[in-house]
XYZ file of C-alpha atoms in Angstrom:
634
model
C 46.660 11.999 -138.970
C 44.267 12.554 -136.118
C 40.718 13.700 -135.891
C 40.483 17.426 -135.274
C 37.712 18.124 -132.732
C 35.399 20.953 -133.729
C 31.719 21.732 -133.227
C 30.972 22.271 -136.914
C 29.383 19.327 -138.661
C 32.095 19.396 -141.335
C 34.636 17.900 -138.902
C 32.700 14.653 -139.073
C 33.968 14.388 -142.655
C 37.308 16.265 -142.630
C 40.577 15.624 -140.814
C 43.243 18.200 -139.979
C 46.658 17.461 -141.397
C 49.667 17.400 -139.085
C 50.827 20.816 -140.244
C 47.445 22.209 -139.063
C 47.317 24.341 -142.223
C 45.447 21.893 -144.452
C 42.574 19.399 -144.180
C 41.524 16.274 -146.082
C 38.037 15.051 -146.954
C 37.464 11.580 -145.524
C 35.029 10.789 -148.357
C 36.945 11.720 -151.522
C 40.427 12.334 -149.971
C 40.667 15.781 -151.530
C 42.834 18.281 -149.604
C 42.159 21.969 -148.890
C 44.064 24.786 -147.228
C 42.672 25.611 -143.781
C 42.449 29.311 -142.832
C 40.586 29.038 -139.558
C 37.000 28.820 -140.887
C 34.879 26.102 -142.470
C 33.187 27.999 -145.329
C 35.154 26.345 -148.130
C 34.739 22.954 -146.457
C 30.934 23.286 -146.298
C 30.878 24.347 -149.953
C 32.810 21.196 -150.829
C 30.240 19.038 -149.013
C 27.321 20.877 -150.656
C 28.686 20.438 -154.161
C 30.161 16.943 -153.996
C 28.633 15.216 -150.945
C 25.219 16.770 -150.166
C 24.119 13.709 -148.212
C 26.899 14.391 -145.764
C 25.096 17.548 -144.622
C 22.496 15.469 -142.844
C 23.707 15.488 -139.300
C 24.216 12.006 -137.814
C 25.228 12.812 -134.270
C 23.435 10.946 -131.495
C 20.892 12.546 -129.192
C 23.360 13.206 -126.408
C 25.630 15.143 -128.753
C 22.667 17.219 -129.931
C 21.689 17.974 -126.353
C 25.238 18.949 -125.456
C 25.513 21.287 -128.437
C 22.140 22.877 -127.704
C 22.988 23.429 -124.044
C 26.352 24.873 -124.909
C 24.754 27.306 -127.365
C 22.079 28.266 -124.805
C 24.756 28.998 -122.219
C 26.659 31.193 -124.665
C 23.513 33.113 -125.633
C 22.477 33.743 -122.045
C 25.923 34.649 -120.732
C 25.660 38.444 -121.351
C 22.185 38.655 -119.807
C 23.204 36.467 -116.861
C 26.282 38.550 -116.181
C 24.258 41.737 -116.312
C 21.537 40.471 -113.989
C 24.039 39.146 -111.419
C 25.867 42.440 -111.245
C 25.437 44.404 -108.057
C 24.992 47.617 -110.003
C 22.425 47.346 -112.842
C 23.206 50.892 -113.913
C 26.254 49.562 -115.751
C 23.849 48.638 -118.550
C 23.137 52.224 -119.438
C 22.056 52.584 -123.015
C 20.054 50.944 -125.750
C 22.988 50.405 -128.140
C 24.521 48.006 -125.607
C 21.270 45.960 -125.589
C 21.136 46.044 -129.352
C 24.700 44.777 -129.489
C 23.792 41.801 -127.309
C 20.747 41.003 -129.506
C 22.802 41.308 -132.674
C 25.441 38.997 -131.227
C 22.805 36.413 -130.388
C 21.306 36.628 -133.910
C 24.738 36.086 -135.432
C 25.393 33.164 -133.112
C 21.988 31.675 -133.960
C 22.745 32.008 -137.681
C 26.166 30.415 -137.214
C 24.494 27.628 -135.253
C 22.117 26.987 -138.171
C 24.992 26.923 -140.628
C 27.349 24.847 -138.522
C 25.347 22.408 -136.423
C 21.665 22.243 -137.460
C 20.282 19.620 -139.752
C 19.996 20.801 -143.346
C 17.210 19.033 -145.214
C 18.158 17.464 -148.496
C 16.398 19.022 -151.483
C 14.902 16.246 -153.547
C 13.025 17.085 -156.732
C 9.706 16.326 -155.025
C 10.574 18.559 -152.072
C 11.733 21.361 -154.370
C 8.379 21.256 -156.168
C 6.589 21.475 -152.810
C 8.618 24.548 -151.820
C 8.025 26.146 -155.226
C 4.280 25.589 -154.826
C 4.416 27.215 -151.389
C 6.117 30.273 -152.903
C 3.242 30.489 -155.409
C 0.752 30.117 -152.555
C 2.468 32.960 -150.671
C 2.070 35.259 -153.682
C -1.534 34.206 -154.266
C -3.007 34.139 -150.769
C -1.135 37.145 -149.340
C -1.216 39.234 -152.554
C 2.554 39.542 -152.587
C 4.274 40.919 -155.714
C 6.047 38.451 -157.984
C 9.243 40.358 -157.281
C 9.240 39.125 -153.669
C 11.578 36.333 -154.785
C 14.138 39.054 -155.574
C 13.728 40.933 -152.268
C 16.919 40.796 -150.211
C 15.210 40.199 -146.867
C 13.044 37.371 -148.185
C 16.020 35.712 -149.886
C 18.003 35.918 -146.652
C 15.130 34.384 -144.685
C 14.813 31.438 -147.078
C 18.597 30.935 -147.197
C 18.713 30.702 -143.402
C 15.768 28.301 -143.280
C 17.434 25.976 -145.778
C 20.565 27.038 -147.677
C 20.115 24.130 -150.082
C 16.903 25.618 -151.545
C 17.246 28.180 -154.306
C 14.292 30.504 -154.807
C 12.851 30.575 -158.329
C 13.513 33.719 -160.321
C 10.725 36.203 -160.986
C 10.652 35.045 -164.614
C 10.356 31.386 -163.617
C 7.614 32.270 -161.141
C 5.538 34.249 -163.650
C 6.189 32.154 -166.779
C 6.256 28.621 -165.357
C 5.258 28.036 -161.732
C 2.210 30.316 -161.571
C 0.734 29.069 -164.896
C 1.384 25.445 -163.890
C -0.554 25.831 -160.621
C -3.292 27.737 -162.444
C -3.837 25.192 -165.224
C -3.742 22.276 -162.818
C -6.552 23.753 -160.720
C -8.333 25.220 -163.759
C -8.548 21.811 -165.450
C -10.290 20.294 -162.430
C -12.851 23.089 -162.280
C -13.454 22.988 -166.030
C -14.338 19.316 -165.704
C -16.977 20.277 -163.133
C -18.135 23.162 -165.304
C -18.627 21.127 -168.469
C -20.640 18.477 -166.629
C -23.356 21.049 -165.851
C -26.594 21.519 -167.796
C -27.220 25.041 -166.491
C -25.267 27.870 -164.898
C -25.497 31.599 -164.321
C -22.895 34.327 -164.801
C -21.930 37.454 -162.852
C -19.843 40.117 -164.567
C -18.635 43.657 -164.021
C -16.129 46.290 -165.223
C -13.322 47.833 -163.180
C -10.634 50.439 -163.819
C -7.287 50.057 -162.024
C -5.155 52.865 -160.597
C -3.107 52.639 -163.803
C -6.257 53.500 -165.806
C -6.495 50.032 -167.345
C -9.994 48.592 -167.804
C -10.787 45.002 -166.821
C -13.863 42.798 -167.047
C -14.521 39.841 -164.759
C -16.697 36.804 -165.439
C -17.711 34.299 -162.740
C -19.784 31.140 -163.275
C -22.239 29.877 -160.642
C -23.724 26.371 -160.506
C -24.715 23.552 -158.166
C -22.954 20.185 -158.203
C -23.528 17.427 -155.665
C -25.819 19.957 -153.985
C -23.020 22.393 -153.257
C -22.816 25.941 -154.607
C -19.804 26.704 -156.791
C -18.517 30.073 -157.986
C -15.664 29.753 -160.491
C -13.755 32.691 -161.910
C -13.727 32.215 -165.678
C -11.696 35.299 -166.574
C -10.235 38.607 -165.451
C -9.482 40.166 -168.803
C -7.974 43.507 -169.720
C -10.274 45.329 -172.144
C -8.803 47.602 -174.782
C -12.119 48.431 -176.486
C -14.853 50.759 -175.236
C -17.411 49.527 -172.715
C -20.454 50.161 -174.912
C -23.005 47.379 -175.237
C -21.707 45.982 -178.543
C -18.094 45.703 -177.396
C -19.114 44.396 -173.978
C -21.284 41.734 -175.601
C -18.450 40.704 -177.910
C -15.978 40.354 -175.020
C -18.428 38.302 -172.939
C -19.283 36.085 -175.916
C -15.582 35.476 -176.563
C -14.945 34.470 -172.937
C -17.971 32.167 -172.716
C -17.200 30.528 -176.066
C -13.572 30.073 -175.092
C -14.646 28.150 -171.995
C -17.385 26.360 -173.933
C -20.369 27.259 -171.735
C -22.273 29.874 -173.737
C -25.266 27.594 -174.408
C -25.443 26.549 -170.750
C -25.924 30.093 -169.425
C -29.421 30.649 -167.970
C -29.024 34.270 -166.889
C -26.350 36.945 -166.519
C -26.301 39.114 -163.399
C -24.855 42.639 -163.711
C -25.266 46.054 -162.153
C -27.970 48.359 -163.480
C -25.762 50.114 -166.039
C -27.578 50.405 -169.377
C -24.604 49.213 -171.423
C -24.412 45.952 -169.438
C -28.152 45.394 -169.684
C -28.230 45.962 -173.444
C -25.159 43.786 -174.001
C -26.868 40.854 -172.284
C -30.338 41.311 -173.800
C -29.537 42.449 -177.347
C -26.019 41.289 -178.158
C -25.989 37.973 -176.297
C -29.748 37.257 -176.381
C -29.605 36.063 -172.784
C -31.799 36.749 -169.792
C -30.562 39.715 -167.734
C -30.954 39.873 -163.968
C -30.134 43.200 -162.258
C -28.011 43.228 -159.117
C -30.589 43.521 -156.326
C -28.075 44.959 -153.844
C -27.286 47.740 -156.315
C -31.014 48.344 -156.796
C -31.541 48.541 -153.023
C -28.802 51.174 -152.840
C -30.501 53.124 -155.631
C -33.735 53.053 -153.606
C -31.909 54.668 -150.691
C -30.300 57.296 -152.930
C -33.654 58.105 -154.548
C -35.287 58.619 -151.150
C -32.458 60.741 -149.703
C -32.312 62.952 -152.795
C -36.085 63.528 -152.774
C -36.197 65.203 -149.342
C -35.127 68.847 -149.493
C -34.901 69.297 -145.708
C -32.338 66.513 -145.448
C -29.751 67.904 -147.853
C -28.319 70.691 -145.598
C -28.080 68.268 -142.660
C -26.106 65.756 -144.738
C -23.808 68.606 -145.824
C -23.108 69.472 -142.174
C -22.413 65.795 -141.439
C -19.882 65.651 -144.271
C -18.158 68.819 -143.003
C -17.887 67.365 -139.494
C -16.375 64.117 -140.754
C -14.036 65.951 -143.136
C -12.719 68.212 -140.346
C -11.858 65.340 -137.996
C -10.312 63.382 -140.871
C -8.049 66.272 -141.910
C -7.240 68.010 -138.617
C -4.779 65.945 -136.574
C -5.364 67.972 -133.391
C -9.147 67.496 -133.486
C -8.773 63.820 -134.369
C -6.445 63.257 -131.396
C -8.732 65.130 -128.994
C -11.728 63.055 -130.100
C -9.850 59.848 -129.386
C -8.642 61.134 -126.014
C -12.159 62.164 -125.037
C -13.498 58.709 -125.862
C -10.812 57.108 -123.707
C -11.567 59.487 -120.833
C -15.247 58.501 -121.031
C -14.369 54.801 -121.017
C -15.566 54.327 -124.597
C -14.015 52.343 -127.398
C -11.905 54.738 -129.465
C -13.521 54.960 -132.894
C -13.012 57.186 -135.901
C -15.636 58.861 -138.024
C -16.620 57.361 -141.367
C -16.503 59.321 -144.577
C -19.328 59.123 -147.106
C -18.141 57.637 -150.408
C -20.731 57.947 -153.223
C -19.523 54.794 -155.001
C -19.833 52.644 -151.859
C -23.203 51.183 -150.927
C -24.782 52.316 -147.653
C -21.974 54.809 -147.009
C -24.424 57.602 -146.103
C -25.996 55.389 -143.452
C -22.576 54.354 -142.126
C -21.490 58.011 -141.874
C -24.609 59.037 -139.921
C -24.591 55.925 -137.738
C -20.996 56.579 -136.627
C -21.706 60.271 -135.982
C -24.691 59.292 -133.839
C -22.595 56.753 -131.970
C -19.959 59.393 -131.153
C -22.464 62.209 -130.522
C -21.506 62.834 -126.868
C -17.669 62.894 -127.124
C -17.907 64.698 -130.464
C -20.116 67.443 -129.042
C -17.772 67.949 -126.072
C -14.681 68.212 -128.290
C -16.386 70.647 -130.675
C -17.316 72.867 -127.710
C -13.701 72.864 -126.490
C -12.080 73.535 -129.872
C -10.842 77.109 -130.376
C -9.897 76.608 -134.029
C -11.537 79.018 -136.444
C -11.764 76.203 -138.991
C -13.808 73.981 -136.652
C -17.276 73.302 -138.109
C -20.527 73.899 -136.285
C -22.093 71.032 -134.399
C -25.528 69.742 -135.341
C -28.440 71.278 -133.483
C -30.764 69.230 -131.300
C -33.423 69.012 -134.018
C -30.798 68.008 -136.580
C -29.508 65.239 -134.330
C -33.119 64.022 -134.021
C -33.414 63.851 -137.812
C -30.116 61.949 -138.076
C -31.461 59.501 -135.482
C -34.632 58.927 -137.530
C -32.581 58.442 -140.714
C -30.399 55.787 -139.072
C -33.453 53.920 -137.763
C -35.189 54.013 -141.166
C -32.113 52.972 -143.160
C -30.916 50.127 -140.938
C -33.177 47.453 -142.580
C -31.497 48.229 -145.921
C -28.150 47.222 -144.423
C -29.662 43.918 -143.320
C -31.127 43.042 -146.724
C -27.853 43.903 -148.477
C -25.917 41.610 -146.142
C -28.465 38.809 -146.621
C -28.230 38.954 -150.402
C -24.455 39.439 -150.631
C -23.466 35.903 -149.639
C -21.758 33.581 -152.125
C -21.961 30.509 -149.900
C -25.737 30.334 -149.575
C -28.763 30.375 -151.863
C -29.833 34.010 -152.398
C -32.062 34.241 -155.515
C -35.037 32.639 -153.751
C -34.739 35.105 -150.838
C -35.433 38.196 -152.938
C -39.250 38.193 -152.839
C -39.716 37.352 -149.133
C -36.953 39.791 -148.142
C -38.507 42.643 -150.126
C -41.854 41.956 -148.466
C -40.095 41.820 -145.108
C -38.327 45.117 -145.855
C -41.631 46.839 -146.616
C -43.279 45.357 -143.520
C -40.399 46.385 -141.232
C -40.216 49.885 -142.666
C -43.898 50.486 -141.998
C -43.343 49.532 -138.353
C -40.381 51.888 -137.893
C -41.160 54.617 -135.377
C -39.761 58.092 -136.119
C -40.160 61.394 -134.239
C -39.595 64.030 -136.903
C -41.414 65.193 -140.015
C -38.294 64.571 -142.126
C -38.188 61.036 -140.734
C -41.780 60.434 -141.852
C -40.977 61.827 -145.284
C -37.983 59.499 -145.566
C -40.116 56.473 -144.645
C -42.702 57.252 -147.336
C -40.028 57.956 -149.940
C -38.258 54.687 -149.178
C -41.496 52.696 -149.485
C -42.249 54.366 -152.830
C -38.734 53.642 -154.107
C -39.023 49.973 -153.114
C -42.324 49.617 -154.977
C -40.981 51.373 -158.069
C -37.630 49.629 -158.320
C -38.170 46.234 -156.660
C -41.906 45.536 -156.786
C -41.805 43.879 -160.233
C -39.438 41.121 -159.060
C -42.343 39.110 -157.620
C -43.589 38.536 -161.180
C -40.123 38.059 -162.685
C -39.999 34.486 -164.013
C -36.472 33.691 -162.813
C -37.040 35.095 -159.333
C -40.518 33.563 -159.002
C -39.355 30.079 -160.029
C -36.381 30.276 -157.675
C -38.729 31.230 -154.839
C -41.188 28.432 -155.504
C -38.543 25.662 -155.776
C -37.054 26.724 -152.457
C -38.694 24.364 -149.920
C -38.444 27.083 -147.253
C -40.798 29.393 -149.164
C -42.787 27.717 -151.988
C -45.966 29.790 -152.449
C -45.710 31.226 -148.911
C -42.827 33.413 -150.030
C -45.069 35.588 -152.204
C -46.881 38.683 -151.065
C -49.801 38.308 -153.507
C -51.620 34.980 -153.907
C -52.217 35.449 -157.642
C -48.483 35.876 -158.187
C -47.857 32.627 -156.325
C -50.368 30.799 -158.556
C -48.734 32.266 -161.666
C -45.314 31.071 -160.476
C -46.782 27.620 -159.871
C -48.147 27.567 -163.438
C -44.741 28.590 -164.847
C -43.058 25.796 -162.932
C -45.648 23.247 -164.058
C -45.274 24.299 -167.708
C -41.475 23.993 -167.671
C -41.704 20.635 -165.927
C -44.170 19.417 -168.572
C -41.705 20.346 -171.334
C -38.957 18.379 -169.577
C -41.219 15.340 -169.229
C -42.325 15.577 -172.853
C -38.716 15.711 -174.082
C -37.896 12.812 -171.821
C -40.718 10.795 -173.405
C -39.548 11.650 -176.918
C -36.012 10.562 -176.091
C -37.160 7.206 -174.733
C -36.599 4.144 -176.984
C -39.478 3.376 -179.356
C -41.805 0.629 -178.141
C -42.562 -1.899 -180.896
C -46.141 -3.117 -180.883
C -46.346 -6.888 -181.194
C -48.621 -8.267 -183.920
C -50.300 -11.679 -184.053
C -47.805 -13.088 -186.543
C -44.885 -12.079 -184.262
C -45.995 -14.180 -181.298
C -46.891 -17.806 -180.854
C -50.653 -18.224 -180.501
C -51.663 -20.228 -177.488
C -55.123 -21.430 -176.608
C -56.805 -19.141 -174.100
C -57.676 -20.827 -170.853
C -60.866 -19.420 -169.442
C -60.703 -18.855 -165.729
C -61.968 -16.244 -163.319
C -58.744 -14.247 -163.678
C -59.772 -13.311 -167.192
C -62.751 -11.490 -165.820
C -60.396 -8.645 -164.869
C -58.338 -8.757 -168.071
C -60.278 -5.974 -169.813
C -60.053 -3.667 -166.816
C -56.341 -4.324 -166.268
C -55.531 -3.563 -169.907
C -57.554 -0.341 -169.764
C -55.636 0.861 -166.700
C -52.302 -0.044 -168.308
C -53.191 1.833 -171.495
C -54.322 4.873 -169.529
C -51.031 4.947 -167.597
C -48.932 4.636 -170.743
C -50.577 7.588 -172.485
C -50.748 9.901 -169.464
C -50.202 13.505 -170.561
C -46.974 15.309 -169.495
C -49.080 18.280 -168.310
C -51.050 16.150 -165.888
C -47.902 14.365 -164.721
C -46.113 17.667 -164.058
C -49.148 19.010 -162.196
C -49.183 15.912 -160.003
C -45.439 16.231 -159.274
C -45.757 19.903 -158.342
C -48.766 19.136 -156.154
C -46.875 16.368 -154.366
C -43.923 18.743 -153.812
C -46.248 21.376 -152.331
C -47.755 18.802 -149.998
C -44.410 18.286 -148.254
C -43.841 20.453 -145.171
C -42.115 23.817 -145.452
C -38.466 23.611 -144.495
C -37.438 25.769 -141.487
C -36.157 29.124 -142.752
C -32.618 28.666 -141.409
C -32.206 25.201 -142.950
C -30.277 24.636 -146.180
C -32.635 24.110 -149.157
C -29.896 22.251 -151.025
C -29.868 19.562 -148.340
C -33.627 19.182 -148.805
C -33.186 18.553 -152.506
C -30.298 16.195 -151.887
C -32.640 14.073 -149.759
C -35.672 14.405 -152.086
C -33.985 14.157 -155.487
C -34.984 10.497 -155.826
C -38.652 11.428 -155.302
C -38.703 14.504 -157.576
C -35.772 14.094 -160.015
C -37.063 16.536 -162.639
C -37.997 19.146 -160.042
C -34.564 18.709 -158.435
C -32.937 19.609 -161.772
C -35.021 22.794 -161.913
C -33.963 23.573 -158.340
C -30.309 23.329 -159.442
C -31.056 25.614 -162.367
C -32.694 28.431 -160.403
C -31.231 28.213 -156.908
C -27.686 28.589 -158.249
C -28.404 32.104 -159.572
C -26.926 34.801 -157.278
C -29.173 37.712 -156.346
C -26.348 40.227 -156.825
C -23.248 40.863 -158.928
C -21.180 41.199 -155.751
C -19.067 38.075 -156.543
C -17.679 39.864 -159.608
C -17.123 43.078 -157.649
C -15.296 41.234 -154.872
C -12.776 40.085 -157.447
C -11.976 43.691 -158.198
C -11.530 44.466 -154.515
C -8.814 41.827 -154.568
C -7.479 43.240 -157.831
C -6.912 46.520 -156.019
C -4.511 44.739 -153.665
C -2.617 43.254 -156.585
C -2.366 46.305 -158.843
C -0.738 48.796 -156.488
C 2.494 50.757 -156.853
C 4.683 47.646 -156.536
C 2.617 45.660 -159.046
C 1.406 48.287 -161.493
C 2.931 46.417 -164.448
C 1.487 43.003 -163.579
C 0.315 41.399 -166.865
C -3.420 40.705 -167.045
C -2.639 37.019 -167.653
C -0.832 36.765 -164.310
C -3.570 38.812 -162.622
C -6.172 36.360 -163.917
C -4.114 33.391 -162.681
C -3.511 34.896 -159.226
C -7.147 35.854 -158.619
C -8.404 32.482 -159.858
C -6.007 30.656 -157.525
C -6.846 32.991 -154.637
C -10.572 32.293 -155.023
C -10.286 28.538 -155.495
C -7.152 27.307 -153.676
């Protein structure tokens, strides 16, 4: 027998028999018929000798094989380029044929000569976790593991790895990753004294109703937002049923008694569920309230309604008419402008009226030119000069509302304490806005009235006021009215006094020593005894100091520290000052963790929309909950 020279890795472990029609495995001496290919030989190595698939050729052999393959792949292109007449390569199919040949050769190279990584149990678990991560982070359907193209990709990357089935993915791997991460977050959650909750309803495109619950707290002076549940709701969304569902979720997690406040939109059923059925403090979503202020003001001005109607017709025409849409884009390119599309007003989306008008104003010049050139009978009328002036005033007046919404929508930064100073800043900015039309002036006044009516009370809201005053960037300076600042200071002092009083009650009892419990020693009279009476009086006064006076002193000392720069992180301040004001630091954790809006809950449903589309319409709510939790926290 002699070694049969081939480029496939299998010939390192097989020898050709003399008849050249059979081969023998050098490891187990088993013989096989040889039909001119190595498929059955590779299968033998995979099943009985997987370690043999690790290529052990030296570096020079690798280099030789790689160069040989590179020469083969470039041969067609080289021949074509060296030809005196390039017109011989006439059509696209010929190019496609060359590419296809190279792909096949590359695949054969992977199968025959590339290193194939051994699949240990640890490595298999890593690959399984990466499949879960693909589904979670990219919102892929669970059925991706059954897709032919994906299976072919994985098989070419490593033929030794077998993708998990859809059932294994949904019933085992996904829950395992979920519970592993969930357990770590629950440990953080249960170590907290206080937390706040955001919640909201959502209806999928399959008409299923879901409720989301997210917990917010501060640990190690970092903000956390943990998704507690995305649960399908089969009952009605009235206040009683909503309260029961929320109570069930919070009890299941074991945090009901830790909840300080629940943040929802302004729907009456949510408000009543929190106040009456759960007996918890309710905080309205400030971003939603800001949007209601804008809607109130826009609806109150009669002269604005027909202009908004014309704006909607313009946007609708260019959205529906392909010819007009294409001409608008061409005109922008001709004018050297960035090609932009118009934005449609969507009543359920915040600030969508502003965004529609702002984009129209931005495209005013190319839009006007295209409308003048259009000969279509269906083309809408352009806005008149006075109407464009009103749209300009509206955009200027509404822009500050975009800014405040963006400021309060963050999940990564403290937002509750910003509410009062931002509302005051919104009113101040709006008064300074310069408009040129009567409708613009009307809009300004209506917006200011709406802010006062819907947002003015928040300065005397206990939760908001305490959050403002424990933020070292604002303290009492964050308030618009001095008496409101003093009231907030009194509320903080009172709560701090209660904490100090409870702390005193929980302290171990001090046993007073009597004369018969101590050995009597003769008193030595010296000058030090002249101060004995005074020293005892001071000690007694210190030991019986009232919690109210102690809390007042602590608050005063806190106020005497300098205001933190507005762009600095208040949590870092409290991390550095916790040792000086430990009780105040706990109150800062309690109030600064509360989000100003219910946007965190609504963002979950934006992600849910990606998951529950046509390919995933039957995704169980349990898997949806697991995927969204992992997506938010991985």
